[in-house]
Amino acid sequence: MSQIFIISAPSGSGKSTLVNSLLAHEPDLIFSVSYTTRAPRGQEQDGREYHFVTREEFRRMIAAGEFIEWAQVFDDYYGTHRRYVDQGRAEGRDVVLDIDVQGARQLKEKIPQAVSIFILAPSREELEKRLRARGDVSDAVIRKRLAKAAGEIRNFGQYDYVLVNDDLQAASERLLWIVRTARLRAADEQVQARVRRILETFELEESEPGT
Ligand code: 5GP
């Protein structure tokens, strides 16, 4: 049974670094590369950070039911293609999704056993500093992102885990342990089923005449 890990964080919370570190430590995880209508930024490559598509293509994909969840974030659309979750199920591998609060809610409704993790910066001031350090963004965009961050943080209660990213190393380790613990628990359920089958072989023996 494959597991779904949902990771959400306001932009500037250090989520990409944490997710990359998680994938480096647990290389068998499948990372779901979202579809988006926004333009690539900096070094982003089509098919690596996102699949970049036009609005027409995105609308076609919605109509065809290709997304397991999708949402409008800022002025663009973002969506998770069903094939990542299907691939996880088919290959028995766990899947990591980096999606916003709206997407997390939709996914939890469809897959309640998904494990959700919310990551946030230690303060508004720190988040603003990190957003400004990225360079190329205007004051208006920063204000918009801070307002969205506040809205997202208010929803932290819908998540199974919350991580405050004040120390990258510590947050990275906590994220890794959250994922490993959930995987261990899932593996333990399989072991329990196996133990029951082993026990059945004893009971069969004991019920045989003459024993
Ligand atoms: P950015 O444009 O900064 O890469 O991402 C903006 C926001 O969109 C982030 O909060 C990110 O988690 C969210 N996002 C990325 N992919 C998806 C997706 O497939 N679905 C949803 N609902 N949100 C997404």
PDB file of N, CA, C and O in Angstrom, residues 8-10 12-19 118-123 126-127 130 162-175:
ATOM      1  N   SER A   8       2.896  21.327   2.407  1.00  0.00           N
ATOM      2  CA  SER A   8       2.474  22.683   2.038  1.00  0.00           C
ATOM      3  C   SER A   8       3.277  23.695   2.820  1.00  0.00           C
ATOM      4  O   SER A   8       3.647  23.439   3.971  1.00  0.00           O
ATOM      5  N   ALA A   9       3.519  24.840   2.195  1.00  0.00           N
ATOM      6  CA  ALA A   9       4.227  25.910   2.886  1.00  0.00           C
ATOM      7  C   ALA A   9       4.057  27.199   2.105  1.00  0.00           C
ATOM      8  O   ALA A   9       4.084  27.169   0.873  1.00  0.00           O
ATOM      9  N   PRO A  10       3.887  28.311   2.804  1.00  0.00           N
ATOM     10  CA  PRO A  10       3.855  29.577   2.068  1.00  0.00           C
ATOM     11  C   PRO A  10       5.190  29.767   1.344  1.00  0.00           C
ATOM     12  O   PRO A  10       6.218  29.283   1.829  1.00  0.00           O
ATOM     13  N   GLY A  12       8.707  30.933   0.331  1.00  0.00           N
ATOM     14  CA  GLY A  12       9.734  31.584   1.147  1.00  0.00           C
ATOM     15  C   GLY A  12       9.989  30.855   2.459  1.00  0.00           C
ATOM     16  O   GLY A  12      10.841  31.265   3.243  1.00  0.00           O
ATOM     17  N   SER A  13       9.273  29.747   2.677  1.00  0.00           N
ATOM     18  CA  SER A  13       9.437  29.018   3.949  1.00  0.00           C
ATOM     19  C   SER A  13      10.578  28.015   3.904  1.00  0.00           C
ATOM     20  O   SER A  13      10.834  27.324   4.882  1.00  0.00           O
ATOM     21  N   GLY A  14      11.217  27.879   2.756  1.00  0.00           N
ATOM     22  CA  GLY A  14      12.327  26.927   2.639  1.00  0.00           C
ATOM     23  C   GLY A  14      11.875  25.532   2.259  1.00  0.00           C
ATOM     24  O   GLY A  14      12.609  24.564   2.412  1.00  0.00           O
ATOM     25  N   LYS A  15      10.647  25.455   1.738  1.00  0.00           N
ATOM     26  CA  LYS A  15      10.071  24.141   1.440  1.00  0.00           C
ATOM     27  C   LYS A  15      10.859  23.358   0.381  1.00  0.00           C
ATOM     28  O   LYS A  15      11.130  22.171   0.580  1.00  0.00           O
ATOM     29  N   SER A  16      11.266  24.034  -0.702  1.00  0.00           N
ATOM     30  CA  SER A  16      11.957  23.302  -1.778  1.00  0.00           C
ATOM     31  C   SER A  16      13.239  22.665  -1.269  1.00  0.00           C
ATOM     32  O   SER A  16      13.532  21.504  -1.594  1.00  0.00           O
ATOM     33  N   THR A  17      13.989  23.414  -0.439  1.00  0.00           N
ATOM     34  CA  THR A  17      15.237  22.865   0.116  1.00  0.00           C
ATOM     35  C   THR A  17      14.926  21.639   0.968  1.00  0.00           C
ATOM     36  O   THR A  17      15.610  20.616   0.882  1.00  0.00           O
ATOM     37  N   LEU A  18      13.876  21.729   1.782  1.00  0.00           N
ATOM     38  CA  LEU A  18      13.518  20.613   2.665  1.00  0.00           C
ATOM     39  C   LEU A  18      13.056  19.401   1.862  1.00  0.00           C
ATOM     40  O   LEU A  18      13.426  18.271   2.160  1.00  0.00           O
ATOM     41  N   VAL A  19      12.251  19.658   0.827  1.00  0.00           N
ATOM     42  CA  VAL A  19      11.757  18.551   0.003  1.00  0.00           C
ATOM     43  C   VAL A  19      12.928  17.894  -0.733  1.00  0.00           C
ATOM     44  O   VAL A  19      13.023  16.661  -0.790  1.00  0.00           O
ATOM     45  N   PHE A 118       2.757  20.745   7.283  1.00  0.00           N
ATOM     46  CA  PHE A 118       2.776  22.182   6.971  1.00  0.00           C
ATOM     47  C   PHE A 118       4.086  22.773   7.475  1.00  0.00           C
ATOM     48  O   PHE A 118       4.499  22.517   8.606  1.00  0.00           O
ATOM     49  N   ILE A 119       4.752  23.530   6.601  1.00  0.00           N
ATOM     50  CA  ILE A 119       6.039  24.131   6.982  1.00  0.00           C
ATOM     51  C   ILE A 119       5.900  25.651   6.981  1.00  0.00           C
ATOM     52  O   ILE A 119       5.311  26.223   6.057  1.00  0.00           O
ATOM     53  N   LEU A 120       6.404  26.296   8.029  1.00  0.00           N
ATOM     54  CA  LEU A 120       6.359  27.759   8.015  1.00  0.00           C
ATOM     55  C   LEU A 120       7.638  28.379   8.552  1.00  0.00           C
ATOM     56  O   LEU A 120       8.403  27.720   9.264  1.00  0.00           O
ATOM     57  N   ALA A 121       7.869  29.628   8.146  1.00  0.00           N
ATOM     58  CA  ALA A 121       9.031  30.388   8.626  1.00  0.00           C
ATOM     59  C   ALA A 121       8.750  30.809  10.068  1.00  0.00           C
ATOM     60  O   ALA A 121       7.594  30.877  10.482  1.00  0.00           O
ATOM     61  N   PRO A 122       9.790  31.112  10.876  1.00  0.00           N
ATOM     62  CA  PRO A 122       9.566  31.412  12.292  1.00  0.00           C
ATOM     63  C   PRO A 122       8.839  32.735  12.580  1.00  0.00           C
ATOM     64  O   PRO A 122       8.306  32.918  13.667  1.00  0.00           O
ATOM     65  N   SER A 123       8.803  33.657  11.626  1.00  0.00           N
ATOM     66  CA  SER A 123       8.067  34.911  11.866  1.00  0.00           C
ATOM     67  C   SER A 123       7.759  35.578  10.531  1.00  0.00           C
ATOM     68  O   SER A 123       8.334  35.226   9.495  1.00  0.00           O
ATOM     69  N   GLU A 126      10.923  37.248   9.253  1.00  0.00           N
ATOM     70  CA  GLU A 126      11.858  36.307   8.627  1.00  0.00           C
ATOM     71  C   GLU A 126      11.368  35.902   7.233  1.00  0.00           C
ATOM     72  O   GLU A 126      12.162  35.825   6.293  1.00  0.00           O
ATOM     73  N   LEU A 127      10.072  35.688   7.111  1.00  0.00           N
ATOM     74  CA  LEU A 127       9.513  35.312   5.807  1.00  0.00           C
ATOM     75  C   LEU A 127       9.738  36.443   4.805  1.00  0.00           C
ATOM     76  O   LEU A 127      10.160  36.215   3.668  1.00  0.00           O
ATOM     77  N   ARG A 130      13.298  36.496   3.679  1.00  0.00           N
ATOM     78  CA  ARG A 130      13.605  35.422   2.718  1.00  0.00           C
ATOM     79  C   ARG A 130      13.016  35.722   1.335  1.00  0.00           C
ATOM     80  O   ARG A 130      13.632  35.444   0.319  1.00  0.00           O
ATOM     81  N   VAL A 162       3.126  20.026  11.850  1.00  0.00           N
ATOM     82  CA  VAL A 162       3.565  21.385  11.513  1.00  0.00           C
ATOM     83  C   VAL A 162       5.050  21.487  11.830  1.00  0.00           C
ATOM     84  O   VAL A 162       5.496  21.028  12.882  1.00  0.00           O
ATOM     85  N   LEU A 163       5.795  22.072  10.901  1.00  0.00           N
ATOM     86  CA  LEU A 163       7.243  22.245  11.105  1.00  0.00           C
ATOM     87  C   LEU A 163       7.575  23.726  11.039  1.00  0.00           C
ATOM     88  O   LEU A 163       7.248  24.383  10.046  1.00  0.00           O
ATOM     89  N   VAL A 164       8.227  24.252  12.078  1.00  0.00           N
ATOM     90  CA  VAL A 164       8.675  25.650  12.019  1.00  0.00           C
ATOM     91  C   VAL A 164      10.129  25.616  11.561  1.00  0.00           C
ATOM     92  O   VAL A 164      10.981  25.024  12.217  1.00  0.00           O
ATOM     93  N   ASN A 165      10.369  26.231  10.412  1.00  0.00           N
ATOM     94  CA  ASN A 165      11.701  26.142   9.821  1.00  0.00           C
ATOM     95  C   ASN A 165      12.602  27.282  10.304  1.00  0.00           C
ATOM     96  O   ASN A 165      12.896  28.207   9.564  1.00  0.00           O
ATOM     97  N   ASP A 166      13.046  27.193  11.578  1.00  0.00           N
ATOM     98  CA  ASP A 166      13.993  28.231  12.023  1.00  0.00           C
ATOM     99  C   ASP A 166      15.427  27.747  11.881  1.00  0.00           C
ATOM    100  O   ASP A 166      16.361  28.536  11.847  1.00  0.00           O
ATOM    101  N   ASP A 167      15.585  26.429  11.781  1.00  0.00           N
ATOM    102  CA  ASP A 167      16.916  25.875  11.581  1.00  0.00           C
ATOM    103  C   ASP A 167      16.778  24.791  10.514  1.00  0.00           C
ATOM    104  O   ASP A 167      16.083  23.795  10.729  1.00  0.00           O
ATOM    105  N   LEU A 168      17.401  25.028   9.367  1.00  0.00           N
ATOM    106  CA  LEU A 168      17.204  24.160   8.210  1.00  0.00           C
ATOM    107  C   LEU A 168      17.564  22.700   8.503  1.00  0.00           C
ATOM    108  O   LEU A 168      16.825  21.784   8.145  1.00  0.00           O
ATOM    109  N   GLN A 169      18.691  22.506   9.180  1.00  0.00           N
ATOM    110  CA  GLN A 169      19.156  21.154   9.493  1.00  0.00           C
ATOM    111  C   GLN A 169      18.145  20.417  10.380  1.00  0.00           C
ATOM    112  O   GLN A 169      17.766  19.280  10.120  1.00  0.00           O
ATOM    113  N   ALA A 170      17.688  21.137  11.432  1.00  0.00           N
ATOM    114  CA  ALA A 170      16.742  20.525  12.377  1.00  0.00           C
ATOM    115  C   ALA A 170      15.413  20.229  11.678  1.00  0.00           C
ATOM    116  O   ALA A 170      14.830  19.151  11.852  1.00  0.00           O
ATOM    117  N   ALA A 171      14.933  21.177  10.868  1.00  0.00           N
ATOM    118  CA  ALA A 171      13.651  20.986  10.173  1.00  0.00           C
ATOM    119  C   ALA A 171      13.768  19.827   9.177  1.00  0.00           C
ATOM    120  O   ALA A 171      12.845  19.018   9.035  1.00  0.00           O
ATOM    121  N   SER A 172      14.915  19.740   8.531  1.00  0.00           N
ATOM    122  CA  SER A 172      15.138  18.682   7.553  1.00  0.00           C
ATOM    123  C   SER A 172      15.109  17.308   8.233  1.00  0.00           C
ATOM    124  O   SER A 172      14.502  16.354   7.717  1.00  0.00           O
ATOM    125  N   GLU A 173      15.725  17.229   9.407  1.00  0.00           N
ATOM    126  CA  GLU A 173      15.714  15.957  10.141  1.00  0.00           C
ATOM    127  C   GLU A 173      14.309  15.594  10.611  1.00  0.00           C
ATOM    128  O   GLU A 173      13.893  14.447  10.531  1.00  0.00           O
ATOM    129  N   ARG A 174      13.582  16.600  11.084  1.00  0.00           N
ATOM    130  CA  ARG A 174      12.212  16.320  11.554  1.00  0.00           C
ATOM    131  C   ARG A 174      11.340  15.818  10.406  1.00  0.00           C
ATOM    132  O   ARG A 174      10.563  14.880  10.564  1.00  0.00           O
ATOM    133  N   LEU A 175      11.492  16.451   9.254  1.00  0.00           N
ATOM    134  CA  LEU A 175      10.692  16.026   8.094  1.00  0.00           C
ATOM    135  C   LEU A 175      11.022  14.574   7.733  1.00  0.00           C
ATOM    136  O   LEU A 175      10.129  13.758   7.472  1.00  0.00           O
TER     137      LEU A 175
END
